[in-house]
PDB file of C-alpha atoms in Angstrom:
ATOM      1  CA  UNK U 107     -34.814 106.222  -2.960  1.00 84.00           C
ATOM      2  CA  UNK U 108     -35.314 104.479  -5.747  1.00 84.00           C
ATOM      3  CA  UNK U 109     -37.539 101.479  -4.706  1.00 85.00           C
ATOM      4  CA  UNK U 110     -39.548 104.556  -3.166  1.00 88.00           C
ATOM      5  CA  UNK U 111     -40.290 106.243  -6.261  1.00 87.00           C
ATOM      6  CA  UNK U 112     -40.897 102.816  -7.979  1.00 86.00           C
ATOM      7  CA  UNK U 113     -43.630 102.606  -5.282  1.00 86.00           C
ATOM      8  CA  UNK U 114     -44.690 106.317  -5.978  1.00 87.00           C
ATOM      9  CA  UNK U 115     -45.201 105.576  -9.774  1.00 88.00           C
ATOM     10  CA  UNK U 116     -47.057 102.120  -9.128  1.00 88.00           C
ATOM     11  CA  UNK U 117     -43.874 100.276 -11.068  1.00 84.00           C
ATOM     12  CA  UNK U 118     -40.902  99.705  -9.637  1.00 82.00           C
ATOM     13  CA  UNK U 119     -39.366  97.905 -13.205  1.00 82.00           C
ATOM     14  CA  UNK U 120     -39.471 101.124 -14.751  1.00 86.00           C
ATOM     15  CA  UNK U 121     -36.782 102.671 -11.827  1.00 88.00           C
ATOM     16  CA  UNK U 122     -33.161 101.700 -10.923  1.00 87.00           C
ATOM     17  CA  UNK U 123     -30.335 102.434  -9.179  1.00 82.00           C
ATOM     18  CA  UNK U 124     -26.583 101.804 -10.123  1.00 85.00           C
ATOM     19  CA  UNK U 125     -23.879 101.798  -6.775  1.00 84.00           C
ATOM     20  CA  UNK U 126     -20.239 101.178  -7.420  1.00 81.00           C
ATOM     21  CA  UNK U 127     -19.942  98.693 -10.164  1.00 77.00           C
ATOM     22  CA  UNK U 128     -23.291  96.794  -9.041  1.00 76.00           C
ATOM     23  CA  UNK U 129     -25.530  97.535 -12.089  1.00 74.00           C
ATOM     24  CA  UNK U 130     -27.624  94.332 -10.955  1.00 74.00           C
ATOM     25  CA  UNK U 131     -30.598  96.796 -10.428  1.00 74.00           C
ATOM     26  CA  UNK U 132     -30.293  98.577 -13.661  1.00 79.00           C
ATOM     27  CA  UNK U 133     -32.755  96.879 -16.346  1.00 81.00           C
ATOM     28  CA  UNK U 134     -33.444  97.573 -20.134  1.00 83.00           C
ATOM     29  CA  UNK U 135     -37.307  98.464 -19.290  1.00 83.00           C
ATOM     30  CA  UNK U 136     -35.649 101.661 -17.007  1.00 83.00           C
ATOM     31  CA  UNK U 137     -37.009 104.823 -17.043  1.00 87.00           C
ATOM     32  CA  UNK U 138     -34.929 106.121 -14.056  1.00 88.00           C
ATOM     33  CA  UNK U 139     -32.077 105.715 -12.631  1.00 87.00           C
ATOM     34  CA  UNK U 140     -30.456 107.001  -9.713  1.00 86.00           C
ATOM     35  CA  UNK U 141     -26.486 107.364  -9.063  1.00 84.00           C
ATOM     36  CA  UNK U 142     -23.879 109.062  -7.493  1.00 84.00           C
ATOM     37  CA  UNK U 143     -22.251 112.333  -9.240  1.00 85.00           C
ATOM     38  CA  UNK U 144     -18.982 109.859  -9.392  1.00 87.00           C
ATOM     39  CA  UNK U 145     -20.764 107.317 -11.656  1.00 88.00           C
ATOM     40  CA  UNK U 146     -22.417 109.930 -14.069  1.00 88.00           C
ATOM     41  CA  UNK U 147     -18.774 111.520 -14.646  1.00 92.00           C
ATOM     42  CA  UNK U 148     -17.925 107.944 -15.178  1.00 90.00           C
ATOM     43  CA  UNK U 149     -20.634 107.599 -17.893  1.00 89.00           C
ATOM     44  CA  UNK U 150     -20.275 111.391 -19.442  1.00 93.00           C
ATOM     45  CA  UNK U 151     -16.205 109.804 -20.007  1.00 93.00           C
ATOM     46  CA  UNK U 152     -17.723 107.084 -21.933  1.00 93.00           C
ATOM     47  CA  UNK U 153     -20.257 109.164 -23.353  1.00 91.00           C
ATOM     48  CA  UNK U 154     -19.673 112.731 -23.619  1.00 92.00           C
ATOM     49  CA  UNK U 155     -23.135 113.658 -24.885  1.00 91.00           C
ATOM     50  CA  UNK U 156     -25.041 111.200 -22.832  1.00 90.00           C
ATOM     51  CA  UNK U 157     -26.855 109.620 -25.702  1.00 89.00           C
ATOM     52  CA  UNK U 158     -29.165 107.366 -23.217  1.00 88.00           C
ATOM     53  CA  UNK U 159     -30.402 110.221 -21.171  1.00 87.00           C
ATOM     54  CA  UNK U 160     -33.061 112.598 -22.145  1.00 89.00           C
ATOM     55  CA  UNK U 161     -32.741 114.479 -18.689  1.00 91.00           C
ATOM     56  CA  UNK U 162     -30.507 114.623 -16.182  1.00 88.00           C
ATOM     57  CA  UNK U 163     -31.041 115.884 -12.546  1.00 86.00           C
ATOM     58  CA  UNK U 164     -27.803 116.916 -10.581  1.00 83.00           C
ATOM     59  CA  UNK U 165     -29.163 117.825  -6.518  1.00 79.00           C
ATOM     60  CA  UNK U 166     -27.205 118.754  -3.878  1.00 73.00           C
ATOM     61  CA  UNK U 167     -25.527 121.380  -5.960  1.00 68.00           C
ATOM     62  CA  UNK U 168     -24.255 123.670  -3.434  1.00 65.00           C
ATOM     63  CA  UNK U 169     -22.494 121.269  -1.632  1.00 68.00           C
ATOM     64  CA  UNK U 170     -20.006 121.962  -4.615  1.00 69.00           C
ATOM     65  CA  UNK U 171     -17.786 118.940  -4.726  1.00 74.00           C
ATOM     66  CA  UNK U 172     -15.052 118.569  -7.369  1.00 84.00           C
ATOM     67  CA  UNK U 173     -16.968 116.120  -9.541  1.00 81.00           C
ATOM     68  CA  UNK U 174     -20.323 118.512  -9.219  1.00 81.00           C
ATOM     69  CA  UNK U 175     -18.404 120.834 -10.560  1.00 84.00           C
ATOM     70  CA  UNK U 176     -16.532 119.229 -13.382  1.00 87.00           C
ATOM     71  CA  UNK U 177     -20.045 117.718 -13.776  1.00 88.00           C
ATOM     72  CA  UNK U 178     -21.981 120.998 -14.196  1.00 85.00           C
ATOM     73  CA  UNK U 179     -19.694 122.267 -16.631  1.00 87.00           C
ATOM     74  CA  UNK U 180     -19.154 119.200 -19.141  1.00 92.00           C
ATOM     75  CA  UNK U 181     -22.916 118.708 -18.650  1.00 90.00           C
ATOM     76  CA  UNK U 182     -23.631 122.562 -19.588  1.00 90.00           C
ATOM     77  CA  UNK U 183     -21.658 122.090 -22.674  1.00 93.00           C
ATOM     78  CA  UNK U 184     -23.554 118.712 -23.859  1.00 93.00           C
ATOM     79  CA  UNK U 185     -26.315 120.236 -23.255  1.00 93.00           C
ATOM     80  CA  UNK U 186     -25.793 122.712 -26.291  1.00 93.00           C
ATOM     81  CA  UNK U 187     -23.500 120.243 -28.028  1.00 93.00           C
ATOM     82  CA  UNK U 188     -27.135 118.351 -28.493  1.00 91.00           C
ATOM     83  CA  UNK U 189     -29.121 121.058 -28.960  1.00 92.00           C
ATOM     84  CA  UNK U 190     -27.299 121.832 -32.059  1.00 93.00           C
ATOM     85  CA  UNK U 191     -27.246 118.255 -33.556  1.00 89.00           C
ATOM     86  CA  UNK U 192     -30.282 117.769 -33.168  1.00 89.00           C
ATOM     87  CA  UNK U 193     -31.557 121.122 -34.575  1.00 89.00           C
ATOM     88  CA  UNK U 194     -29.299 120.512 -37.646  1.00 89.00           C
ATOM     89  CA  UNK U 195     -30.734 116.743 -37.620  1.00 85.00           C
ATOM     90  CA  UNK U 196     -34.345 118.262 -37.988  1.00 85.00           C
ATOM     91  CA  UNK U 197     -33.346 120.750 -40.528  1.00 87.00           C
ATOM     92  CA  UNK U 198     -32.004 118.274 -42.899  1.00 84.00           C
ATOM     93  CA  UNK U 199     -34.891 116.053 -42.364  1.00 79.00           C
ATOM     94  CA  UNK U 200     -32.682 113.527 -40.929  1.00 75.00           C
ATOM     95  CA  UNK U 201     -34.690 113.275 -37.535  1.00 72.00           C
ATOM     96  CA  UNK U 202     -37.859 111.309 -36.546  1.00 68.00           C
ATOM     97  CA  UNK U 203     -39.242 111.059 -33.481  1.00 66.00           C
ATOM     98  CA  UNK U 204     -42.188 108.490 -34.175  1.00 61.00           C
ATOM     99  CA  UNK U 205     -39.111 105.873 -35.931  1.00 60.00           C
ATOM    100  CA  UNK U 206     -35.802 105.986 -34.609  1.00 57.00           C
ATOM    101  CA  UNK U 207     -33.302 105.588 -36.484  1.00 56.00           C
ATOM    102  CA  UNK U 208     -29.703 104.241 -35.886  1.00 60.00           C
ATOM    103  CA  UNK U 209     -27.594 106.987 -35.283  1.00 63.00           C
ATOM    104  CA  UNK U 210     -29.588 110.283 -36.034  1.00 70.00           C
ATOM    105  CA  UNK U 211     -29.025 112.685 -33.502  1.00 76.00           C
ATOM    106  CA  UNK U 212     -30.682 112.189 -29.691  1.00 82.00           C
ATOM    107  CA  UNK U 213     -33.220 114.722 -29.048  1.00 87.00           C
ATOM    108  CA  UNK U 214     -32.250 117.637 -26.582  1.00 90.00           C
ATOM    109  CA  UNK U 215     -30.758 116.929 -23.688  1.00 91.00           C
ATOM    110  CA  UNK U 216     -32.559 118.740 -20.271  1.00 91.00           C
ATOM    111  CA  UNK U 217     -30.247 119.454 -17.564  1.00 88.00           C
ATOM    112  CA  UNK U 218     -31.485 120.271 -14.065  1.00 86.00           C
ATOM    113  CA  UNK U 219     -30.187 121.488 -11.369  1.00 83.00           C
ATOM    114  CA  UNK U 220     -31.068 121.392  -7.085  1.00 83.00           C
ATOM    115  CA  UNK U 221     -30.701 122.774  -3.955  1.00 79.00           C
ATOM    116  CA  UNK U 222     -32.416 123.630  -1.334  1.00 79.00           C
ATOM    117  CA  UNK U 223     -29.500 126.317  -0.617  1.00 78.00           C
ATOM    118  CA  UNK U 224     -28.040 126.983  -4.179  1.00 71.00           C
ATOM    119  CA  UNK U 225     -27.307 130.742  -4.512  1.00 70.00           C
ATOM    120  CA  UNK U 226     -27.220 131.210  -8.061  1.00 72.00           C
ATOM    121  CA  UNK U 227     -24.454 133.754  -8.530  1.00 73.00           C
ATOM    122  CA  UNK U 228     -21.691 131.381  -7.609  1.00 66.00           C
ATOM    123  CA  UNK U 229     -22.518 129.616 -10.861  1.00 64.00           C
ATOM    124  CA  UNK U 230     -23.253 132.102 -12.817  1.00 66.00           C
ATOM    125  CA  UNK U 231     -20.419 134.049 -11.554  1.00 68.00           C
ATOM    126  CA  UNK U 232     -17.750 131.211 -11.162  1.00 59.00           C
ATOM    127  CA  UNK U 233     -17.097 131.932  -7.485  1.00 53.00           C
TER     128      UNK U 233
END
């Protein structure tokens, strides 16, 4: 999938995959990278507010493994956990987009997610 969408976007350097503990196709120059659900909970251990990620794209949803799920909800709470960093980051003047700084707050983290089945009241409902 990967070396498809690399095609798709006319540069494959800019799109990697991780498998296992292979990162051997995961560059500096990435953009995006694709991985299983078990290697993002791997990474959201490390790094509970996935500092490196702007977005993140969960699919499959429904299929409602344990690690979805346990995704999903650490995820969801990142998700604000950002949100309110950064917010606080831009209030104090602390934030700026056009010169990073070391350690000011990442900017808001998007979290999406697929299926082509997903019936939306057994998230929102916890079912």
């Amino acid at each position: 999938v990967s070396q498809r969408v690399g095609q798709e976007l006319n540069n494959s350097g800019k799109v990697g995959h991780q498998v296992r503990y292979d990162r051997s196709n995961c560059t500096k120059d990435m953009r995006i990278k694709f991985m299983t659900d078990g290697i993002l909970l791997r990474e959201v251990q490390a790094d509970f507010l996935c500092k490196k990620y702007t977005a993140i794209v969960i699919d499959e949803a429904h299929e409602r493994g344990v690690n979805c799920d346990i995704l999903i909800g650490l995820l969801s709470r990142a998700v604000q956990q950002r949100r309110k960093a950064f917010e606080e980051a831009v209030a104090a003047g602390k934030f700026d987009k056009d010169k990073p700084i070391d350690g000011q707050a990442a900017p808001p983290l998007k979290l999406v997610i697929m299926s082509a089945t997903l019936r939306l009241c057994d998230f929102t409902e916890n079912q």
